[in-house]
Structure formats: structure tokens, C-alpha cells
Amino acid sequence: MGVSAPPTVAYLDLQAAHLELAAELEEASRRVLGGGSLVLGPEVEAFEREFARFVGARHCVGLASGLDALTLTLEAWEIGPGDEVLVPSCTFVATWLAVARVGAHPVPVEPDPATGNIDPTAVGAALTDRTRAVVPVHLHGLPADVDAIREGLGDHDALILEDAAQAHGASLRGRPVGSLGDAAAWSFYPAKNLGALGDGGAVTTDDDALAARLRSLRNYGLEGPFRHERRGSNSRLDEVQAAFLRVKLTRLEEWNERRRDVARAYLSGLRDLDVDLPHDPPDADHAWHVFAIGADHRDGVRRGLEERGIGTHCHYPVPPHLQGAFRGLGLGPGALPRAERIAGRTLSLPMGPHMSDGDVERVGAAVREVLR
Ligand SMILES: *Cc1c(COP(=O)(O)O)cnc(C)c1O
């Protein structure tokens, strides 16, 4: 009696974003309903133009998902069986799946423990004469050092495909993520910093030929009326999702700014605790898709936070090489110790542009209490 339920802070509050934008999203859907075109129409074209400009790339090609953006780019580069592609050992499984789906061999590169991103100094040692590409991931929104990776490639002609699915609006030394490599793959899964109200993806690139090939591959390999030059896919961005994305793109910078405020408050509030805090380098603008700490007894900390009404997530408790999907590679426990250490300790705190200062304080206080 008289004891109120503990305040709850959701891991991610998508509803708040959609409520803020309700009128504009309704207007966008009305535009599509009245327009008569539901796939590859004017909304997709406009979004592609607007997102290409945002990223500072010549082209944007809208696709059905981030996984397709990765896969179709590798396919457009004619990477396949017998080829090797360098991937981070510490990433979401989709990065590896894309390589496997084109029949190529994913070669893991361990992270720099300080950043969690692919260690550029380890790239050179992983190269062979079969290496065709490297796929750095901007994990949690922290830009991977694509310039240092390029240096690590030396005069090897491997292509760089940025996996930018977690880093909309991030930048490295003043240049936006997505314009750093030869191409970049994006996801607009609802929970991403720029999310649709369903699935979506895109590739940005300066390469005219790659963009043209992707436009063909996403649409049954079509090259002209009834001419199918490639064994393409059906991987198109819907008009209604493009219309929603155009609305949400107008808020991306403002919402990322708020994420940065939340991250700064966490970083200073948790500074003196016995946890690993995420890296926030001065020469990069982090997009703070995820704010992940590293802790001993992670599962206990997670339970303690849940008991106090704090939602958490785990990105990711099992690295790709220990997933059943990649059992065939023969990389057992202990094969990639840096990725495994991060996987065992990582815990993501609530993060999003609609968190109040009170929410941030409640999370900080709960983390302190649990760790004490
Ligand atoms: C979300 C994500 C993907 C896949 O995107 P989907 O749109 O869900 O297919 C790929 N790579 C990373 C790093 C991601 O976080």
C-alpha cells in the first residue's frame, strides 16, 4: 500500500517518435494512397535523392532491407565462390550472412578492444590473393576508421563496403559515414536511427556503374522492357516506406543530437564505475545507435536493471562464428577471443531521442545501485 510501481524506462521508445510525427506520417501515407504508384515511384526517387545528398554520395538505390543492400552489392561486384571477404568478428550476423549468401568466404578480423570496431592494423595480415572486399561495420554508430583500413589494404585492390546499418548521420573527420568506402549498405529497419515503419534498405555510392547494376538487380535483373540481363532479385523499397523515410530524415540530425546528449550524460554519470564505457573519439561524430557498456557478471547486472524497471538489450551475446549458421567454418569457442570477450560482457542501456533527462538519471542511478 502506498508504494508506487518503480518508474520504467523502455530500452527503446519507437511510439514516442511516431506520435511526434503522426500528422506528417499520415500526410505522407495519404500522398501515396492518392498517387497510384506503390513501388519504384516518385517517393522512392525523391528519398533516394534526399538521402544521397544527406550522405554526400552521388547515388542512392533503395532496396528491401539492409541484408539485401550488403548482399546485392557483393553480387554486383561479382564476388562469389572462391572469393574471400574480410568481416568484423564482432558484428551483427547479417554482415556475415551477406558474404555467405553470395557463396564467398567470410574471413573474420578481430576488433580493436578500445573501439569494438574492426582493428585496421589486423587487416593486412588477413589479406590473401583471394580477398575481394572488406566490410567494416560502424558498430553501434561509431565510425570504423575506413581511412586506416584503406591504408591497411596497401596496394591490394580489395573494395570497401561500409556496413552503415547502425550509423545514419555519423561522420569521421568531418566526412559522413556512407561516403568513406566504395559503397555503403544501409538498413531502415524500424529500430535504426533512421527507421521506416517496416523493412527497408539502401546502398549509397559514387560509382555510376554499381548504382545502375543495383537498380537492375533489385528488379529481376531488368535492363529494359522485357530484357532480363541478370538473375536479379525482388528487392525494392516501397513507396509508402520511402514517404515515411522522407519525413523521418528531416528529424535525423536533431534526434542524433539528442542521442549525443544522452550518451554524454551516461559517460559522465558512469565514469567512476567499474564498467567498460563506449569509445567517443574527438575526431568522429558517433551516431549512438546503441550505448553499450561492458560488465563482469553481465547477466546479473541485466537482471538487476530489469527488476528496477530499466529495459536493456544485448548487442550481441553470441558472435557470428559461434552461431549454428557458421558452424561449417570450424571456428569454435576460443577462435576469436576479442569478439568472444565483448559478447560475454556487453550490455546496452536505454537509448533514444525521446528519453527525458529524468529517464537518463533513473538509468544512471539504477546502474550505480546494481553495481554497488
Ligand atoms: C540491422 C543490421 C543489418 C541488417 O539490416 P536489415 O534491414 O535488418 O536486413 C546489417 N548489419 C548491421 C550491422 C545491422 O545492425
CSV table of C-alpha atoms and ligand atoms in Angstrom, one decimal:
chain,number,residue,atom,x,y,z
A,1,MET,CA,0.0,0.0,0.0
A,2,GLY,CA,1.2,3.4,-0.9
A,3,VAL,CA,4.3,2.0,-2.7
A,4,SER,CA,4.1,3.1,-6.3
A,5,ALA,CA,5.5,0.9,-9.1
A,6,PRO,CA,9.1,1.7,-9.9
A,7,PRO,CA,9.4,4.1,-12.9
A,8,THR,CA,10.1,2.2,-16.1
A,9,VAL,CA,12.4,3.3,-18.8
A,10,ALA,CA,12.0,1.3,-22.0
A,11,TYR,CA,15.0,0.1,-23.9
A,12,LEU,CA,13.7,1.9,-27.0
A,13,ASP,CA,10.5,4.0,-27.4
A,14,LEU,CA,9.5,4.0,-31.1
A,15,GLN,CA,6.0,5.0,-30.2
A,16,ALA,CA,7.2,8.4,-29.0
A,17,ALA,CA,8.9,9.0,-32.3
A,18,HIS,CA,5.7,8.1,-34.2
A,19,LEU,CA,3.5,10.2,-32.0
A,20,GLU,CA,5.7,13.3,-32.6
A,21,LEU,CA,5.4,12.7,-36.4
A,22,ALA,CA,1.9,11.5,-36.6
A,23,ALA,CA,0.4,14.3,-38.7
A,24,GLU,CA,3.3,14.2,-41.2
A,25,LEU,CA,3.3,10.4,-41.5
A,26,GLU,CA,-0.4,10.5,-42.1
A,27,GLU,CA,0.0,13.1,-44.8
A,28,ALA,CA,2.8,11.0,-46.3
A,29,SER,CA,0.6,7.9,-46.5
A,30,ARG,CA,-2.2,10.0,-48.0
A,31,ARG,CA,0.1,11.2,-50.7
A,32,VAL,CA,1.0,7.6,-51.6
A,33,LEU,CA,-2.6,6.4,-51.5
A,34,GLY,CA,-3.6,9.2,-53.8
A,35,GLY,CA,-0.7,8.8,-56.1
A,36,GLY,CA,-1.4,5.5,-57.7
A,37,SER,CA,2.2,4.3,-57.6
A,38,LEU,CA,3.2,1.8,-54.9
A,39,VAL,CA,6.7,0.6,-55.9
A,40,LEU,CA,9.6,2.4,-57.6
A,41,GLY,CA,7.6,5.6,-58.0
A,42,PRO,CA,8.2,9.3,-57.1
A,43,GLU,CA,8.5,8.9,-53.3
A,44,VAL,CA,11.4,6.4,-53.8
A,45,GLU,CA,13.1,8.6,-56.3
A,46,ALA,CA,12.7,11.6,-54.0
A,47,PHE,CA,14.0,9.7,-51.0
A,48,GLU,CA,17.0,8.4,-53.0
A,49,ARG,CA,17.9,12.0,-54.0
A,50,GLU,CA,17.5,13.3,-50.5
A,51,PHE,CA,19.4,10.5,-48.8
A,52,ALA,CA,22.2,10.6,-51.3
A,53,ARG,CA,22.6,14.4,-50.6
A,54,PHE,CA,22.5,13.7,-46.9
A,55,VAL,CA,25.3,11.2,-47.2
A,56,GLY,CA,27.3,13.2,-49.7
A,57,ALA,CA,27.2,10.4,-52.3
A,58,ARG,CA,26.3,10.6,-56.0
A,59,HIS,CA,23.8,7.7,-55.9
A,60,CYS,CA,21.3,6.1,-53.5
A,61,VAL,CA,19.5,2.9,-54.5
A,62,GLY,CA,16.5,2.0,-52.3
A,63,LEU,CA,16.2,-1.7,-51.5
A,64,ALA,CA,14.1,-4.0,-49.4
A,65,SER,CA,16.5,-4.4,-46.4
A,66,GLY,CA,20.0,-3.9,-45.1
A,67,LEU,CA,20.8,-7.5,-45.6
A,68,ASP,CA,19.9,-7.1,-49.3
A,69,ALA,CA,21.9,-3.9,-49.5
A,70,LEU,CA,25.0,-5.9,-48.4
A,71,THR,CA,24.3,-9.0,-50.5
A,72,LEU,CA,23.3,-7.2,-53.7
A,73,THR,CA,26.4,-5.0,-53.6
A,74,LEU,CA,28.7,-8.0,-53.3
A,75,GLU,CA,26.8,-9.7,-56.1
A,76,ALA,CA,27.1,-6.6,-58.3
A,77,TRP,CA,30.8,-6.7,-57.7
A,78,GLU,CA,30.7,-10.3,-58.9
A,79,ILE,CA,32.1,-11.6,-55.6
A,80,GLY,CA,31.2,-15.3,-55.2
A,81,PRO,CA,32.6,-18.8,-54.7
A,82,GLY,CA,36.3,-18.9,-54.2
A,83,ASP,CA,36.5,-15.3,-53.0
A,84,GLU,CA,37.2,-14.1,-49.5
A,85,VAL,CA,35.6,-11.1,-47.8
A,86,LEU,CA,37.0,-9.6,-44.6
A,87,VAL,CA,34.3,-9.0,-42.0
A,88,PRO,CA,34.5,-7.9,-38.3
A,89,SER,CA,34.4,-10.8,-35.8
A,90,CYS,CA,32.3,-8.6,-33.6
A,91,THR,CA,29.1,-7.6,-35.5
A,92,PHE,CA,25.5,-8.5,-36.1
A,93,VAL,CA,25.2,-11.8,-38.0
A,94,ALA,CA,23.8,-10.1,-41.2
A,95,THR,CA,27.3,-8.8,-42.2
A,96,TRP,CA,28.5,-12.4,-42.4
A,97,LEU,CA,25.2,-13.7,-43.9
A,98,ALA,CA,25.6,-11.4,-46.9
A,99,VAL,CA,29.0,-12.8,-47.7
A,100,ALA,CA,27.8,-16.4,-47.3
A,101,ARG,CA,24.7,-15.7,-49.4
A,102,VAL,CA,26.9,-14.8,-52.5
A,103,GLY,CA,28.9,-18.0,-51.9
A,104,ALA,CA,32.0,-16.2,-50.8
A,105,HIS,CA,34.0,-17.0,-47.6
A,106,PRO,CA,33.8,-14.6,-44.6
A,107,VAL,CA,37.2,-14.1,-43.1
A,108,PRO,CA,36.9,-12.6,-39.6
A,109,VAL,CA,39.1,-9.8,-38.4
A,110,GLU,CA,39.2,-9.1,-34.7
A,111,PRO,CA,38.2,-5.7,-33.2
A,112,ASP,CA,40.3,-3.1,-31.6
A,113,PRO,CA,39.2,-3.7,-28.0
A,114,ALA,CA,39.0,0.0,-27.3
A,115,THR,CA,36.5,0.7,-30.1
A,116,GLY,CA,34.8,-2.6,-30.8
A,117,ASN,CA,35.3,-1.9,-34.5
A,118,ILE,CA,37.5,-3.8,-36.9
A,119,ASP,CA,41.2,-3.3,-36.0
A,120,PRO,CA,42.7,-1.6,-39.0
A,121,THR,CA,46.2,-2.9,-38.1
A,122,ALA,CA,44.9,-6.5,-38.4
A,123,VAL,CA,43.6,-6.1,-41.9
A,124,GLY,CA,46.9,-6.5,-43.7
A,125,ALA,CA,47.6,-9.9,-42.1
A,126,ALA,CA,44.1,-11.2,-43.2
A,127,LEU,CA,44.6,-10.4,-46.9
A,128,THR,CA,45.3,-13.2,-49.4
A,129,ASP,CA,45.2,-13.1,-53.2
A,130,ARG,CA,41.5,-14.2,-52.9
A,131,THR,CA,40.5,-11.2,-50.8
A,132,ARG,CA,38.0,-9.2,-52.9
A,133,ALA,CA,36.4,-6.9,-50.3
A,134,VAL,CA,36.3,-5.8,-46.7
A,135,VAL,CA,33.1,-4.9,-44.9
A,136,PRO,CA,33.8,-2.6,-42.0
A,137,VAL,CA,30.8,-2.1,-39.7
A,138,HIS,CA,30.2,1.2,-37.9
A,139,LEU,CA,29.2,-0.7,-34.8
A,140,HIS,CA,26.7,0.9,-32.5
A,141,GLY,CA,27.1,4.1,-34.6
A,142,LEU,CA,30.8,4.6,-34.0
A,143,PRO,CA,32.6,5.2,-37.4
A,144,ALA,CA,35.1,2.5,-38.2
A,145,ASP,CA,38.4,4.0,-39.3
A,146,VAL,CA,37.9,3.4,-43.0
A,147,ASP,CA,40.9,5.6,-43.9
A,148,ALA,CA,43.2,3.4,-41.7
A,149,ILE,CA,41.6,0.3,-43.2
A,150,ARG,CA,42.3,1.6,-46.7
A,151,GLU,CA,45.9,2.1,-45.6
A,152,GLY,CA,46.0,-1.5,-44.3
A,153,LEU,CA,45.0,-2.7,-47.7
A,154,GLY,CA,48.2,-1.2,-49.2
A,155,ASP,CA,48.2,-1.8,-52.9
A,156,HIS,CA,45.8,-4.7,-52.7
A,157,ASP,CA,42.7,-3.8,-54.8
A,158,ALA,CA,40.0,-5.1,-52.4
A,159,LEU,CA,36.9,-3.0,-52.4
A,160,ILE,CA,35.4,-1.4,-49.2
A,161,LEU,CA,31.7,-1.9,-48.5
A,162,GLU,CA,30.7,0.1,-45.3
A,163,ASP,CA,28.0,-1.6,-43.3
A,164,ALA,CA,26.4,1.6,-42.2
A,165,ALA,CA,23.2,0.0,-40.9
A,166,GLN,CA,23.8,1.4,-37.4
A,167,ALA,CA,25.3,4.7,-38.2
A,168,HIS,CA,22.9,7.1,-40.1
A,169,GLY,CA,24.3,10.6,-39.5
A,170,ALA,CA,27.7,9.6,-38.1
A,171,SER,CA,30.8,11.1,-39.5
A,172,LEU,CA,34.6,10.6,-39.4
A,173,ARG,CA,36.9,13.6,-39.6
A,174,GLY,CA,34.1,15.7,-41.0
A,175,ARG,CA,33.1,13.2,-43.7
A,176,PRO,CA,29.8,11.4,-43.4
A,177,VAL,CA,29.7,7.7,-42.9
A,178,GLY,CA,28.5,6.2,-46.2
A,179,SER,CA,30.8,8.3,-48.3
A,180,LEU,CA,34.1,6.8,-46.9
A,181,GLY,CA,34.3,3.4,-48.8
A,182,ASP,CA,33.5,2.3,-52.4
A,183,ALA,CA,29.9,1.8,-51.3
A,184,ALA,CA,27.8,1.7,-48.2
A,185,ALA,CA,24.9,-0.5,-47.1
A,186,TRP,CA,22.1,0.9,-45.1
A,187,SER,CA,19.2,-0.6,-43.2
A,188,PHE,CA,15.9,1.2,-42.4
A,189,TYR,CA,14.7,-1.4,-40.0
A,190,PRO,CA,12.3,0.4,-37.6
A,191,ALA,CA,14.7,0.4,-34.6
A,192,LYS,CA,17.6,2.0,-36.6
A,193,ASN,CA,18.5,5.7,-36.2
A,194,LEU,CA,16.6,6.3,-39.5
A,195,GLY,CA,13.9,3.7,-39.5
A,196,ALA,CA,10.9,3.0,-41.7
A,197,LEU,CA,7.6,1.7,-40.4
A,198,GLY,CA,8.6,-1.7,-41.7
A,199,ASP,CA,11.6,-3.0,-43.6
A,200,GLY,CA,13.8,-1.1,-46.0
A,201,GLY,CA,17.4,-0.6,-47.1
A,202,ALA,CA,19.6,1.2,-49.5
A,203,VAL,CA,23.1,1.4,-51.0
A,204,THR,CA,24.9,4.7,-51.4
A,205,THR,CA,27.9,5.0,-53.8
A,206,ASP,CA,29.7,7.4,-56.2
A,207,ASP,CA,30.1,4.6,-58.7
A,208,ASP,CA,27.7,5.1,-61.6
A,209,ALA,CA,28.1,1.5,-62.9
A,210,LEU,CA,27.5,0.0,-59.5
A,211,ALA,CA,24.3,2.1,-59.0
A,212,ALA,CA,23.0,1.0,-62.4
A,213,ARG,CA,23.7,-2.6,-61.7
A,214,LEU,CA,21.9,-2.4,-58.3
A,215,ARG,CA,18.9,-0.9,-60.0
A,216,SER,CA,18.8,-3.8,-62.3
A,217,LEU,CA,19.4,-6.5,-59.6
A,218,ARG,CA,16.7,-5.2,-57.3
A,219,ASN,CA,14.1,-5.6,-60.1
A,220,TYR,CA,14.5,-9.1,-61.6
A,221,GLY,CA,17.7,-8.1,-63.5
A,222,LEU,CA,15.7,-5.9,-65.7
A,223,GLU,CA,17.7,-3.7,-68.2
A,224,GLY,CA,14.9,-2.5,-70.5
A,225,PRO,CA,11.4,-3.6,-71.4
A,226,PHE,CA,11.2,-7.4,-71.0
A,227,ARG,CA,15.0,-7.7,-71.0
A,228,HIS,CA,16.4,-9.6,-68.0
A,229,GLU,CA,20.2,-9.5,-68.3
A,230,ARG,CA,20.9,-10.8,-64.8
A,231,ARG,CA,19.4,-13.3,-62.4
A,232,GLY,CA,18.1,-10.5,-60.2
A,233,SER,CA,16.1,-10.4,-57.1
A,234,ASN,CA,12.9,-8.7,-56.0
A,235,SER,CA,14.3,-6.2,-53.5
A,236,ARG,CA,12.5,-2.9,-53.9
A,237,LEU,CA,11.8,-0.1,-51.4
A,238,ASP,CA,8.1,0.5,-51.1
A,239,GLU,CA,6.6,3.9,-51.9
A,240,VAL,CA,4.9,4.1,-48.6
A,241,GLN,CA,8.1,3.4,-46.7
A,242,ALA,CA,10.1,5.9,-48.8
A,243,ALA,CA,7.4,8.5,-48.0
A,244,PHE,CA,7.7,7.8,-44.3
A,245,LEU,CA,11.5,7.8,-44.5
A,246,ARG,CA,11.4,11.3,-46.1
A,247,VAL,CA,9.6,12.6,-43.1
A,248,LYS,CA,11.9,10.9,-40.6
A,249,LEU,CA,15.0,12.1,-42.5
A,250,THR,CA,14.1,15.7,-41.6
A,251,ARG,CA,14.5,14.8,-37.9
A,252,LEU,CA,17.6,12.6,-38.1
A,253,GLU,CA,20.2,15.3,-37.2
A,254,GLU,CA,18.1,16.7,-34.4
A,255,TRP,CA,17.4,13.3,-33.0
A,256,ASN,CA,21.0,12.2,-33.2
A,257,GLU,CA,21.9,15.4,-31.3
A,258,ARG,CA,19.6,14.3,-28.5
A,259,ARG,CA,21.2,10.8,-28.6
A,260,ARG,CA,24.6,12.6,-28.2
A,261,ASP,CA,23.3,14.4,-25.1
A,262,VAL,CA,22.0,11.2,-23.6
A,263,ALA,CA,25.4,9.5,-24.3
A,264,ARG,CA,27.3,12.4,-22.8
A,265,ALA,CA,25.2,12.2,-19.7
A,266,TYR,CA,25.8,8.5,-19.4
A,267,LEU,CA,29.5,8.9,-20.0
A,268,SER,CA,30.0,11.4,-17.2
A,269,GLY,CA,27.5,9.8,-14.8
A,270,LEU,CA,29.0,6.3,-15.1
A,271,ARG,CA,32.7,7.4,-15.3
A,272,ASP,CA,33.8,6.2,-11.8
A,273,LEU,CA,32.1,2.8,-12.0
A,274,ASP,CA,33.9,-0.5,-12.7
A,275,VAL,CA,32.5,-0.9,-16.3
A,276,ASP,CA,33.9,-0.5,-19.8
A,277,LEU,CA,32.4,2.6,-21.3
A,278,PRO,CA,32.0,3.1,-25.1
A,279,HIS,CA,34.6,5.0,-27.0
A,280,ASP,CA,33.8,8.6,-28.1
A,281,PRO,CA,36.8,9.8,-30.2
A,282,PRO,CA,37.2,13.5,-30.7
A,283,ASP,CA,37.6,13.1,-34.5
A,284,ALA,CA,34.3,11.4,-35.1
A,285,ASP,CA,30.6,12.1,-34.7
A,286,HIS,CA,29.2,9.0,-33.1
A,287,ALA,CA,25.5,8.3,-34.0
A,288,TRP,CA,24.9,6.5,-30.7
A,289,HIS,CA,22.5,3.9,-32.2
A,290,VAL,CA,23.4,1.8,-29.2
A,291,PHE,CA,25.0,2.8,-25.8
A,292,ALA,CA,26.8,-0.4,-24.7
A,293,ILE,CA,28.8,-0.9,-21.6
A,294,GLY,CA,30.9,-3.9,-20.7
A,295,ALA,CA,30.5,-5.5,-17.3
A,296,ASP,CA,31.6,-8.6,-15.4
A,297,HIS,CA,28.5,-10.7,-14.5
A,298,ARG,CA,26.6,-9.0,-17.3
A,299,ASP,CA,23.5,-11.2,-16.9
A,300,GLY,CA,23.2,-10.4,-13.2
A,301,VAL,CA,23.5,-6.7,-14.0
A,302,ARG,CA,20.9,-7.0,-16.6
A,303,ARG,CA,18.5,-8.8,-14.2
A,304,GLY,CA,19.1,-6.1,-11.6
A,305,LEU,CA,18.2,-3.4,-14.1
A,306,GLU,CA,15.1,-5.2,-15.3
A,307,GLU,CA,14.0,-5.5,-11.6
A,308,ARG,CA,14.3,-1.8,-11.3
A,309,GLY,CA,12.2,-1.1,-14.4
A,310,ILE,CA,15.1,-0.4,-16.8
A,311,GLY,CA,14.8,-2.1,-20.2
A,312,THR,CA,18.1,-3.3,-21.7
A,313,HIS,CA,19.3,-5.2,-24.7
A,314,CYS,CA,22.4,-7.2,-25.7
A,315,HIS,CA,24.3,-6.4,-28.9
A,316,TYR,CA,25.2,-9.3,-29.3
A,317,PRO,CA,25.6,-12.1,-26.8
A,318,VAL,CA,26.8,-14.7,-29.4
A,319,PRO,CA,29.2,-13.7,-32.1
A,320,PRO,CA,28.6,-14.9,-35.7
A,321,HIS,CA,31.3,-17.5,-35.6
A,322,LEU,CA,29.6,-19.3,-32.7
A,323,GLN,CA,26.2,-19.3,-34.4
A,324,GLY,CA,24.9,-22.5,-35.9
A,325,ALA,CA,24.7,-20.8,-39.3
A,326,PHE,CA,28.5,-20.7,-39.4
A,327,ARG,CA,29.4,-24.0,-37.7
A,328,GLY,CA,30.7,-25.1,-41.1
A,329,LEU,CA,33.6,-22.7,-40.8
A,330,GLY,CA,35.1,-24.7,-37.9
A,331,LEU,CA,35.7,-21.7,-35.7
A,332,GLY,CA,34.8,-22.9,-32.2
A,333,PRO,CA,34.9,-21.2,-28.8
A,334,GLY,CA,38.3,-19.5,-28.3
A,335,ALA,CA,38.9,-19.0,-32.0
A,336,LEU,CA,38.2,-15.2,-31.8
A,337,PRO,CA,38.9,-14.2,-28.2
A,338,ARG,CA,38.4,-10.5,-28.6
A,339,ALA,CA,34.9,-10.9,-30.1
A,340,GLU,CA,34.0,-13.5,-27.5
A,341,ARG,CA,35.1,-11.3,-24.6
A,342,ILE,CA,33.0,-8.4,-25.8
A,343,ALA,CA,30.0,-10.8,-26.4
A,344,GLY,CA,30.2,-12.0,-22.8
A,345,ARG,CA,30.3,-8.6,-21.3
A,346,THR,CA,28.2,-6.3,-23.5
A,347,LEU,CA,25.0,-4.7,-22.2
A,348,SER,CA,23.0,-2.0,-24.0
A,349,LEU,CA,21.4,0.7,-21.9
A,350,PRO,CA,18.2,2.5,-22.9
A,351,MET,CA,19.0,4.9,-25.8
A,352,GLY,CA,16.8,7.1,-28.0
A,353,PRO,CA,16.0,10.7,-28.9
A,354,HIS,CA,12.8,10.7,-26.8
A,355,MET,CA,14.4,9.9,-23.5
A,356,SER,CA,13.9,12.6,-20.9
A,357,ASP,CA,16.6,13.9,-18.6
A,358,GLY,CA,14.7,12.1,-15.8
A,359,ASP,CA,14.9,8.8,-17.7
A,360,VAL,CA,18.6,9.2,-18.1
A,361,GLU,CA,19.1,9.9,-14.4
A,362,ARG,CA,16.9,7.0,-13.5
A,363,VAL,CA,19.0,4.7,-15.6
A,364,GLY,CA,22.3,6.0,-14.2
A,365,ALA,CA,21.0,5.7,-10.6
A,366,ALA,CA,19.9,2.1,-11.3
A,367,VAL,CA,23.2,1.1,-12.8
A,368,ARG,CA,25.0,2.5,-9.8
A,369,GLU,CA,22.8,0.7,-7.4
A,370,VAL,CA,23.1,-2.6,-9.2
A,371,LEU,CA,26.9,-2.4,-9.4
A,372,ARG,CA,27.4,-1.4,-5.8
B,1,LIG,C1,20.4,-4.1,-38.9
B,1,LIG,C2,21.7,-4.5,-39.4
B,1,LIG,C3,21.8,-5.2,-40.7
B,1,LIG,C4,20.7,-5.7,-41.4
B,1,LIG,O1,19.7,-4.8,-41.8
B,1,LIG,P1,18.2,-5.4,-42.1
B,1,LIG,O2,17.5,-4.2,-42.7
B,1,LIG,O3,17.6,-5.8,-40.8
B,1,LIG,O4,18.3,-6.5,-43.1
B,1,LIG,C5,23.1,-5.4,-41.2
B,1,LIG,N1,24.2,-5.0,-40.5
B,1,LIG,C6,24.1,-4.4,-39.3
B,1,LIG,C7,25.4,-4.1,-38.6
B,1,LIG,C8,22.9,-4.2,-38.7
B,1,LIG,O5,22.8,-3.6,-37.5
